Coordinates of C-alpha atoms in Angstrom, one line a residue:
Chain A
X1 CA 33.3 -23.6 8.1
X2 CA 31.6 -21.3 5.8
X3 CA 31.5 -22.5 2.2
X4 CA 29.8 -19.4 0.9
X5 CA 29.3 -18.9 -2.8
X6 CA 29.0 -15.2 -2.0
X7 CA 32.0 -13.3 -0.9
X8 CA 31.9 -11.8 2.6
X9 CA 32.5 -8.2 1.8
X10 CA 31.8 -5.3 4.1
X11 CA 32.3 -2.8 1.4
X12 CA 28.8 -3.8 0.4
X13 CA 27.7 -1.4 3.2
X14 CA 28.8 1.4 0.8
X15 CA 26.2 0.3 -1.6
X16 CA 23.6 0.5 1.2
X17 CA 24.7 4.0 2.1
X18 CA 22.1 6.0 0.1
X19 CA 19.2 3.7 1.2
X20 CA 20.3 3.8 4.8
X21 CA 20.7 7.6 4.8
X22 CA 17.2 8.1 3.4
X23 CA 15.6 5.6 5.8
X24 CA 17.6 7.1 8.7
X25 CA 16.2 10.6 7.9
X26 CA 12.6 9.7 7.2
X27 CA 12.0 6.6 9.3
X28 CA 14.5 6.0 12.1
X29 CA 14.9 9.6 13.3
X30 CA 11.1 10.2 13.4
X31 CA 10.6 6.9 15.2
X32 CA 13.1 7.9 17.9
X33 CA 11.3 11.3 18.1
X34 CA 8.0 9.6 18.7
X35 CA 9.6 7.4 21.3
X36 CA 11.0 10.5 23.1
X37 CA 7.7 12.4 22.9
X38 CA 5.8 9.4 24.4
X39 CA 7.6 9.9 27.7
X40 CA 6.7 13.5 27.9
X41 CA 3.7 15.7 28.7
X42 CA 3.7 18.2 25.9
X43 CA 1.9 21.6 26.1
X44 CA 3.8 23.2 23.3
X45 CA 6.8 21.7 21.6
X46 CA 9.0 24.1 23.7
X47 CA 7.5 23.3 27.1
X48 CA 7.4 19.6 27.8
X49 CA 7.8 17.6 30.9
X50 CA 9.3 14.1 31.4
X51 CA 6.6 11.9 32.8
X52 CA 8.0 8.5 32.1
X53 CA 5.6 5.7 31.3
X54 CA 2.5 7.5 32.5
X55 CA 0.9 7.8 29.0
X56 CA 1.4 4.1 28.4
X57 CA -0.1 3.3 31.8
X58 CA -3.1 5.5 30.9
X59 CA -3.5 3.8 27.5
X60 CA -3.3 0.2 28.6
X61 CA -5.6 0.7 31.6
X62 CA -8.3 2.5 29.4
X63 CA -11.2 0.6 28.1
X64 CA -11.2 2.7 25.0
X65 CA -7.8 1.3 23.9
X66 CA -8.8 -2.4 24.4
X67 CA -12.1 -1.9 22.7
X68 CA -10.4 -0.3 19.6
X69 CA -7.8 -3.0 19.7
X70 CA -10.5 -5.7 19.7
X71 CA -12.3 -4.0 16.8
X72 CA -9.1 -3.6 14.7
X73 CA -8.1 -7.2 15.4
X74 CA -11.5 -8.5 14.3
X75 CA -11.4 -6.3 11.2
X76 CA -8.0 -7.6 10.2
X77 CA -9.1 -11.2 10.9
X78 CA -12.1 -10.8 8.7
X79 CA -10.1 -9.1 6.0
X80 CA -7.5 -11.8 5.9
X81 CA -10.0 -14.7 6.0
X82 CA -12.1 -13.2 3.2
X83 CA -9.4 -11.8 0.9
X84 CA -6.7 -14.5 1.1
X85 CA -8.9 -17.5 0.2
X86 CA -10.8 -15.5 -2.4
X87 CA -7.7 -14.1 -3.9
X88 CA -6.1 -17.6 -4.2
X89 CA -9.4 -19.0 -5.7
X90 CA -9.4 -16.2 -8.3
X91 CA -5.7 -16.7 -9.2
X92 CA -6.4 -20.5 -9.7
X93 CA -9.4 -19.6 -11.8
X94 CA -7.3 -17.2 -14.0
X95 CA -4.8 -20.0 -14.6
X96 CA -7.4 -21.7 -16.8
X97 CA -8.6 -18.7 -18.7
X98 CA -7.4 -17.6 -22.1
X99 CA -6.7 -14.0 -21.3
X100 CA -5.4 -13.9 -17.7
X101 CA -3.6 -10.6 -18.3
X102 CA -6.9 -8.7 -19.0
X103 CA -8.4 -9.9 -15.7
X104 CA -5.2 -9.0 -13.9
X105 CA -5.3 -5.5 -15.4
X106 CA -8.9 -5.1 -14.3
X107 CA -8.1 -6.4 -10.8
X108 CA -5.2 -3.9 -10.6
X109 CA -7.5 -1.0 -11.3
X110 CA -8.7 -0.4 -7.7
X111 CA -5.1 -0.3 -6.5
X112 CA -4.5 2.9 -8.4
X113 CA -7.4 4.8 -6.9
X114 CA -6.3 7.4 -4.4
X115 CA -7.3 6.1 -0.9
X116 CA -9.3 9.1 0.1
X117 CA -11.5 8.8 -3.1
X118 CA -12.5 5.1 -2.5
X119 CA -15.1 5.8 0.3
X120 CA -16.7 8.5 -1.9
X121 CA -17.0 6.1 -4.8
X122 CA -18.7 3.5 -2.6
X123 CA -20.9 6.0 -0.8
X124 CA -22.2 7.2 -4.2
X125 CA -22.8 3.6 -5.3
X126 CA -24.8 2.6 -2.2
X127 CA -26.4 6.1 -1.8
X128 CA -30.1 6.8 -2.6
X129 CA -29.1 8.0 -6.1
X130 CA -26.5 5.3 -6.8
X131 CA -26.5 2.4 -9.2
X132 CA -27.3 -0.2 -6.5
X133 CA -28.3 2.1 -3.7
X134 CA -32.1 2.1 -4.2
X135 CA -32.4 -1.7 -4.2
X136 CA -30.1 -2.0 -1.2
X137 CA -32.1 0.6 0.7
X138 CA -35.4 -1.2 -0.3
X139 CA -33.9 -4.3 1.2
X140 CA -33.3 -2.5 4.5
X141 CA -29.6 -1.6 4.1
X142 CA -28.7 1.3 6.4
X143 CA -24.9 1.7 6.9
X144 CA -25.3 4.9 8.9
X145 CA -27.1 3.4 11.9
X146 CA -26.7 -0.3 11.7
X147 CA -23.4 -1.7 13.0
X148 CA -23.4 -4.9 10.9
X149 CA -24.1 -2.9 7.7
X150 CA -21.3 -0.5 8.3
X151 CA -18.9 -3.4 8.8
X152 CA -20.2 -5.1 5.7
X153 CA -19.7 -2.0 3.7
X154 CA -16.2 -1.5 5.0
X155 CA -15.2 -5.1 4.3
X156 CA -16.7 -5.1 0.8
X157 CA -14.9 -1.8 0.0
X158 CA -11.6 -3.1 1.4
X159 CA -12.0 -6.4 -0.5
X160 CA -12.7 -4.4 -3.7
X161 CA -9.6 -2.3 -3.0
X162 CA -7.1 -5.0 -2.2
X163 CA -8.2 -8.3 -3.8
X164 CA -6.1 -7.4 -6.9
X165 CA -2.9 -7.4 -4.8
X166 CA -3.7 -10.9 -3.4
X167 CA -4.5 -12.2 -6.9
X168 CA -1.5 -10.7 -8.6
X169 CA 1.0 -12.1 -6.1
X170 CA -0.7 -15.5 -5.9
X171 CA -0.8 -15.7 -9.7
X172 CA 2.9 -14.8 -9.9
X173 CA 3.6 -17.7 -7.5
X174 CA 1.4 -20.1 -9.5
X175 CA 3.1 -19.1 -12.8
X176 CA 6.4 -20.3 -11.5
X177 CA 5.2 -23.9 -11.3
X178 CA 6.8 -25.9 -14.1
X179 CA 4.3 -27.8 -16.3
X180 CA 6.0 -31.3 -15.6
X181 CA 4.8 -31.0 -11.9
X182 CA 1.2 -31.0 -13.1
X183 CA 1.8 -33.8 -15.6
X184 CA 3.5 -35.9 -12.9
X185 CA 0.5 -35.3 -10.5
X186 CA -1.9 -36.3 -13.3
X187 CA 0.0 -39.6 -13.9
X188 CA -0.1 -40.3 -10.1
X189 CA -3.8 -39.7 -10.2
X190 CA -3.6 -36.9 -7.6
X191 CA -6.9 -35.2 -6.6
X192 CA -7.4 -31.5 -7.1
X193 CA -7.1 -31.0 -3.4
X194 CA -3.8 -32.9 -3.3
X195 CA -2.4 -30.9 -6.2
X196 CA -3.3 -27.7 -4.3
X197 CA -1.9 -28.9 -1.0
X198 CA 1.4 -30.4 -2.3
X199 CA 2.2 -28.5 -5.5
X200 CA 0.5 -25.1 -5.6
X201 CA 0.4 -24.1 -1.9
X202 CA 4.2 -24.5 -1.4
X203 CA 4.9 -22.5 -4.5
X204 CA 2.8 -19.6 -3.5
X205 CA 3.8 -19.7 0.2
X206 CA 6.4 -17.0 -0.3
X207 CA 4.0 -14.7 -2.0
X208 CA 1.3 -15.4 0.5
X209 CA 3.6 -14.5 3.4
X210 CA 4.1 -11.1 1.8
X211 CA 0.4 -10.7 1.2
X212 CA -0.5 -11.7 4.7
X213 CA 1.9 -9.2 6.2
X214 CA 0.9 -6.3 3.9
X215 CA -2.8 -7.0 4.3
X216 CA -2.5 -7.4 8.1
X217 CA -0.7 -4.1 8.6
X218 CA -2.8 -2.1 6.2
X219 CA -6.1 -3.4 7.5
X220 CA -5.0 -3.2 11.2
X221 CA -4.2 0.5 10.7
X222 CA -7.1 1.4 8.4
X223 CA -7.8 5.1 8.7
X224 CA -8.9 7.1 5.7
X225 CA -11.5 4.7 4.4
X226 CA -13.0 3.9 7.8
X227 CA -13.2 7.5 8.8
X228 CA -14.9 8.7 5.7
X229 CA -17.5 5.9 5.6
X230 CA -19.0 6.6 9.0
X231 CA -16.5 8.5 11.2
X232 CA -16.1 5.5 13.5
X233 CA -19.8 5.1 14.0
X234 CA -22.5 4.0 14.6
X235 CA -21.8 4.6 18.3
X236 CA -18.1 3.9 17.9
X237 CA -18.6 0.5 16.4
X238 CA -16.0 1.2 13.7
X239 CA -13.6 3.2 15.8
X240 CA -10.4 1.4 15.0
X241 CA -7.0 2.0 16.6
X242 CA -5.8 4.6 14.1
X243 CA -9.1 6.6 14.4
X244 CA -8.3 6.8 18.2
X245 CA -4.8 8.1 17.3
X246 CA -6.3 10.6 14.9
X247 CA -8.5 12.0 17.7
X248 CA -5.5 12.5 19.9
X249 CA -3.6 14.3 17.2
X250 CA -6.6 16.5 16.4
X251 CA -6.8 17.4 20.1
X252 CA -3.1 18.4 20.1
X253 CA -2.5 15.8 22.8
X254 CA 1.0 15.0 21.3
X255 CA 2.4 13.1 24.3
X256 CA -0.5 10.8 24.4
X257 CA -0.6 10.5 20.6
X258 CA 3.1 9.5 20.6
X259 CA 2.6 6.9 23.2
X260 CA -0.4 5.5 21.3
X261 CA 1.7 5.5 18.1
X262 CA 4.5 3.6 19.8
X263 CA 2.1 1.1 21.3
X264 CA 0.7 0.3 17.8
X265 CA 4.2 0.2 16.3
X266 CA 5.2 -2.4 19.0
X267 CA 2.1 -4.5 18.4
X268 CA 2.6 -4.5 14.6
X269 CA 6.3 -5.3 14.8
X270 CA 5.7 -8.1 17.3
X271 CA 3.2 -9.7 15.1
X272 CA 5.4 -9.3 12.0
X273 CA 8.4 -10.7 13.9
X274 CA 6.5 -13.7 15.3
X275 CA 5.2 -14.4 11.8
X276 CA 8.6 -14.3 10.2
X277 CA 10.0 -16.6 12.9
X278 CA 7.2 -19.2 12.5
X279 CA 7.3 -19.2 8.7
X280 CA 11.1 -19.3 8.6
X281 CA 11.4 -22.5 10.7
X282 CA 9.0 -24.4 8.4
X283 CA 10.8 -25.4 5.2
X284 CA 8.8 -24.3 2.2
Chain B
X1 CA -15.3 -26.5 -12.4
X2 CA -17.6 -26.5 -15.3
X3 CA -17.3 -24.0 -18.1
X4 CA -20.5 -22.2 -17.3
X5 CA -19.7 -21.9 -13.6
X6 CA -16.3 -20.5 -14.4
X7 CA -17.7 -17.9 -16.8
X8 CA -20.3 -16.9 -14.2
X9 CA -17.7 -16.5 -11.5
X10 CA -15.4 -14.4 -13.7
X11 CA -18.4 -12.3 -14.8
X12 CA -19.4 -11.7 -11.2
X13 CA -15.8 -10.7 -10.4
X14 CA -15.6 -8.2 -13.3
X15 CA -19.0 -6.7 -12.3
X16 CA -17.8 -6.3 -8.7
X17 CA -14.7 -4.5 -9.8
X18 CA -16.5 -2.4 -12.3
X19 CA -19.5 -1.2 -10.3
X20 CA -17.8 1.6 -8.2
X21 CA -15.7 2.7 -11.2
X22 CA -18.8 2.9 -13.5
X23 CA -20.6 4.8 -10.8
X24 CA -17.8 7.4 -10.7
X25 CA -17.6 7.8 -14.4
X26 CA -21.4 8.2 -14.7
X27 CA -21.4 10.9 -12.0
X28 CA -18.4 12.6 -13.6
X29 CA -20.6 13.2 -16.7
X30 CA -23.6 14.3 -14.8
X31 CA -24.5 17.8 -13.7
X32 CA -24.9 17.4 -9.9
X33 CA -25.4 21.1 -9.1
X34 CA -27.4 23.6 -11.1
X35 CA -25.1 25.4 -13.5
X36 CA -25.9 27.9 -16.2
X37 CA -28.2 26.2 -18.7
X38 CA -27.6 22.7 -17.5
X39 CA -30.3 20.8 -15.6
X40 CA -29.1 18.8 -12.6
X41 CA -29.1 15.1 -13.5
X42 CA -28.5 15.6 -17.2
X43 CA -25.4 14.6 -19.2
X44 CA -22.7 17.2 -19.3
X45 CA -19.0 17.7 -20.0
X46 CA -19.0 20.7 -17.7
X47 CA -17.4 18.9 -14.8
X48 CA -14.3 18.2 -16.9
X49 CA -14.2 21.8 -18.1
X50 CA -14.4 23.0 -14.5
X51 CA -11.2 21.1 -13.7
X52 CA -9.3 23.1 -16.2
X53 CA -11.0 26.4 -15.1
X54 CA -9.9 25.8 -11.5
X55 CA -6.2 26.8 -11.0
X56 CA -5.9 24.9 -7.7
X57 CA -7.0 21.6 -9.4
X58 CA -4.6 22.1 -12.4
X59 CA -1.7 23.0 -10.1
X60 CA -2.4 19.9 -8.0
X61 CA -2.0 17.6 -11.0
X62 CA 1.5 19.1 -11.6
X63 CA 2.3 18.8 -7.9
X64 CA 1.3 15.1 -7.8
X65 CA 3.3 14.3 -10.9
X66 CA 6.4 16.1 -9.5
X67 CA 6.7 14.4 -6.2
X68 CA 5.7 11.0 -7.5
X69 CA 8.3 11.1 -10.2
X70 CA 10.9 12.4 -7.7
X71 CA 10.0 9.5 -5.4
X72 CA 10.3 6.9 -8.1
X73 CA 13.7 8.3 -9.1
X74 CA 14.9 8.3 -5.5
X75 CA 13.7 4.8 -4.9
X76 CA 15.5 3.5 -8.0
X77 CA 18.7 5.4 -7.3
X78 CA 19.0 4.3 -3.7
X79 CA 17.2 0.9 -4.1
X80 CA 19.3 -0.5 -6.9
X81 CA 22.7 -0.4 -5.2
X82 CA 21.1 -1.7 -2.0
X83 CA 19.3 -4.5 -3.8
X84 CA 22.6 -5.4 -5.5
X85 CA 24.4 -5.6 -2.2
X86 CA 21.7 -7.8 -0.6
X87 CA 21.7 -10.1 -3.7
X88 CA 25.4 -10.4 -4.3
X89 CA 27.3 -10.0 -1.1
X90 CA 27.3 -11.5 2.4
X91 CA 28.3 -8.9 4.9
X92 CA 28.1 -8.3 8.6
X93 CA 24.5 -7.8 9.6
X94 CA 23.0 -8.3 6.2
X95 CA 19.9 -10.4 7.1
X96 CA 19.1 -8.1 10.1
X97 CA 19.5 -5.1 7.8
X98 CA 17.0 -6.5 5.3
X99 CA 14.4 -7.2 8.0
X100 CA 15.1 -3.8 9.5
X101 CA 14.4 -2.1 6.1
X102 CA 11.4 -4.2 5.4
X103 CA 10.0 -3.5 8.9
X104 CA 9.5 0.1 7.8
X105 CA 7.2 -1.0 5.1
X106 CA 4.9 -2.3 7.8
X107 CA 5.2 0.8 10.0
X108 CA 1.8 2.6 9.9
X109 CA 2.3 6.1 8.4
X110 CA 0.1 7.6 11.2
X111 CA 2.8 6.5 13.7
X112 CA 5.4 8.7 12.0
X113 CA 3.3 11.6 10.8
X114 CA 3.7 13.9 13.7
X115 CA 7.5 13.9 14.1
X116 CA 8.0 13.9 10.3
X117 CA 6.0 17.1 10.2
X118 CA 8.1 18.7 12.9
X119 CA 11.4 17.5 11.4
X120 CA 10.5 18.6 7.9
X121 CA 9.3 22.0 9.2
X122 CA 12.8 22.5 10.6
X123 CA 14.4 21.5 7.3
X124 CA 12.1 23.7 5.3
X125 CA 10.6 20.8 3.4
X126 CA 6.9 21.4 4.3
X127 CA 4.8 22.4 1.2
X128 CA 7.6 21.2 -1.0
X129 CA 7.4 18.2 -3.4
X130 CA 10.9 17.2 -2.3
X131 CA 9.5 16.6 1.2
X132 CA 6.7 14.3 0.1
X133 CA 9.0 12.5 -2.3
X134 CA 11.4 11.8 0.6
X135 CA 8.8 10.7 3.0
X136 CA 7.2 8.3 0.6
X137 CA 10.5 6.4 0.6
X138 CA 9.5 5.1 4.1
X139 CA 7.3 2.5 2.4
X140 CA 8.5 2.6 -1.3
X141 CA 12.2 2.1 -0.7
X142 CA 11.7 -1.2 1.1
X143 CA 9.3 -2.3 -1.7
X144 CA 11.9 -1.2 -4.4
X145 CA 14.7 -3.1 -2.7
X146 CA 12.6 -6.2 -2.3
X147 CA 11.5 -6.3 -5.9
X148 CA 14.9 -5.4 -7.4
X149 CA 16.6 -7.9 -5.2
X150 CA 14.5 -10.8 -6.5
X151 CA 15.1 -9.7 -10.1
X152 CA 18.9 -9.3 -9.6
X153 CA 19.1 -12.7 -7.9
X154 CA 17.5 -14.2 -11.0
X155 CA 20.5 -13.0 -13.1
X156 CA 23.4 -15.5 -12.9
X157 CA 26.5 -14.3 -11.1
X158 CA 28.7 -15.0 -14.1
X159 CA 27.0 -12.1 -15.9
X160 CA 28.6 -9.7 -13.4
X161 CA 32.0 -11.4 -13.5
X162 CA 32.2 -11.2 -17.2
X163 CA 31.6 -7.5 -17.1
X164 CA 34.2 -7.0 -14.4
X165 CA 36.8 -9.1 -16.3
X166 CA 36.1 -6.7 -19.3
X167 CA 37.4 -4.0 -16.9
X168 CA 34.0 -2.4 -16.2
X169 CA 33.6 -0.3 -13.1
X170 CA 30.6 -1.0 -10.8
X171 CA 28.7 2.2 -11.8
X172 CA 29.4 1.5 -15.4
X173 CA 28.2 -2.1 -15.0
X174 CA 25.0 -0.9 -13.4
X175 CA 24.1 1.5 -16.2
X176 CA 25.2 -0.4 -19.3
X177 CA 24.6 -4.0 -18.3
X178 CA 22.6 -4.6 -15.2
X179 CA 19.7 -2.1 -15.8
X180 CA 19.0 -3.4 -19.3
X181 CA 19.2 -7.0 -18.0
X182 CA 16.6 -6.4 -15.3
X183 CA 14.5 -4.0 -17.3
X184 CA 11.2 -5.7 -16.4
X185 CA 12.2 -5.5 -12.8
X186 CA 12.8 -1.8 -13.1
X187 CA 9.4 -1.5 -14.7
X188 CA 7.6 -3.4 -12.0
X189 CA 9.4 -1.4 -9.3
X190 CA 8.5 1.9 -11.0
X191 CA 4.9 0.7 -11.2
X192 CA 4.6 -0.2 -7.5
X193 CA 6.5 2.9 -6.3
X194 CA 4.4 5.1 -8.6
X195 CA 1.0 3.8 -7.5
X196 CA 1.8 3.7 -3.8
X197 CA 3.0 7.2 -3.9
X198 CA 0.2 8.4 -6.1
X199 CA -2.6 7.1 -3.8
X200 CA -1.0 7.9 -0.4
X201 CA -2.9 10.4 1.7
X202 CA -1.7 10.7 5.3
X203 CA 1.8 12.1 4.6
X204 CA 0.6 14.1 1.6
X205 CA -1.9 15.8 3.8
X206 CA 0.3 16.7 6.8
X207 CA 3.2 17.9 4.6
X208 CA 1.1 20.3 2.5
X209 CA -0.2 23.0 4.8
X210 CA -0.5 26.0 2.6
X211 CA 0.8 25.0 -0.8
X212 CA 2.1 22.2 -3.1
X213 CA -1.2 20.3 -2.6
X214 CA -1.5 17.0 -4.5
X215 CA -4.6 15.8 -6.3
X216 CA -5.8 13.9 -3.3
X217 CA -5.9 17.0 -1.2
X218 CA -7.3 19.2 -3.9
X219 CA -10.2 16.8 -4.1
X220 CA -10.6 16.9 -0.4
X221 CA -10.8 20.7 -0.5
X222 CA -13.8 20.4 -2.9
X223 CA -16.0 19.0 -0.1
X224 CA -18.0 21.7 1.4
X225 CA -21.6 22.5 2.5
X226 CA -22.7 22.2 -1.2
X227 CA -20.3 19.7 -2.7
X228 CA -20.3 19.4 -6.5
X229 CA -20.1 15.6 -6.5
X230 CA -19.9 15.6 -10.3
X231 CA -16.7 17.7 -10.2
X232 CA -15.3 15.5 -7.4
X233 CA -15.9 12.4 -9.5
X234 CA -14.5 14.0 -12.7
X235 CA -11.3 14.8 -10.7
X236 CA -11.3 11.3 -9.3
X237 CA -11.6 9.7 -12.8
X238 CA -8.9 12.1 -13.9
X239 CA -6.6 10.9 -11.0
X240 CA -7.0 7.3 -12.2
X241 CA -5.6 7.9 -15.7
X242 CA -1.8 7.8 -14.9
X243 CA -2.4 4.6 -12.9
X244 CA -4.3 3.1 -15.7
X245 CA -1.5 4.0 -18.1
X246 CA 1.0 2.4 -15.7
X247 CA -1.0 -0.8 -15.6
X248 CA -1.1 -1.0 -19.4
X249 CA 2.7 -0.2 -19.5
X250 CA 3.7 -3.1 -17.2
X251 CA 0.9 -5.6 -18.0
X252 CA 3.2 -8.2 -19.4
X253 CA 5.4 -8.2 -16.3
X254 CA 2.8 -7.6 -13.6
X255 CA 2.5 -11.3 -12.8
X256 CA 4.8 -13.2 -15.2
X257 CA 8.0 -11.4 -14.6
X258 CA 7.4 -11.2 -10.9
X259 CA 9.8 -13.7 -9.3
X260 CA 9.1 -14.4 -5.7
X261 CA 11.7 -16.0 -3.6
X262 CA 10.7 -17.9 -0.5

């Protein structure tokens, strides 16, 4: 028997109508179109031929796809393992400062920079006339031709761009911890690590889940920033999944691009779904 | 952590955040190409003057404002009733629907860019701010629903019931009671919708072929064989101002009022 505090009321669907209509038009309909295109060979949009799963077969049997997938996976893994611990550490640090709002405002600044401007700012900074460029170049930094340096620059730039989001959401979670929790822990003589593990981590778990998902998707599909830094180079070392897709679109290979897009969509949705399933089972 | 180590860590953090911004501001006040009477490398206000002397740049500022405001309005108008429904009612398929809507926040824009262009070309929405405002709902509407839902759920249910006992209609209740009660939530929602729409590039590019170009695309168009980096940076700095204003506007709620439900 259901003892719901909330009334079961299907008229609630009426309230969803505006949102569902918009999402249907700009999200569902386009997604179905991509799905349809992915089964076709498209010369022009008027003349297309059903070819079934051929594009998908071509993609998953190509070395290019697996290499990009490996690069994107590695990039996301690095982004998450740098930004999430760092963001939590900064949020904890801000808890003990007198003016946390000022730091949060500063950390939010990179979030309001248009995405296509970020690479330009960083390239100016590390360029020969930049503020830190000359000393970096003297130390042997060469992002154009050295793979590790391109990766380092991309990761630094991405951390600069998104650290604020991790900090803001973690900080919001930490702020919701009532002071008596800390006092009780102090009386029990709990260590700093124990406080983090048993009081703070559970409180920010919800926020962290959101952060992990958003950071995973956006880093996995990084396009604008990666392209402007080194156009996927040196020698394809930063050609991520979305740069591959961009190549297909630029070559007007719509059928192949659609199949590629669907493949990425399925990967992302599978990861998100698996993540939601595993976090839901564990009581927070 | 000792006091000195903490100060050092926070100082390093601020330096890291500031460096690229300072670099851009410095360049925006530097003559990077030879202009009449100004030596390259010297201090100048010319870059900012050039913004206002270039009609395409001025127009792009208006275009960006137009579609971003439209998008924020759309997300609030459609997101508020939806968030209310998720917060207050149980209905058939509600949890699935919430996951379904949030799933589109994690759909990469590149995946949808091609069909959206074709669809919007048929609807006559290419080169129009309405088109971009609609498309940005793909990622902003889920965000709006998610934030508003958590703020509405923080309001006790009795609040609604009292209003309905007073004989208020649902739309009347939204406007006169609910919106004032969750004002910080409205502010945070506007902030996130505003910045995500303002900084977005993929959709903004494909939907502005010949006209209606936003700031981001107007800056892209400045890149050429001889790029005036000073002008690019002046425009970049200029494009930050609305975002900075938004940060100042919601600073009190950016972390504190942000209730996150697990």
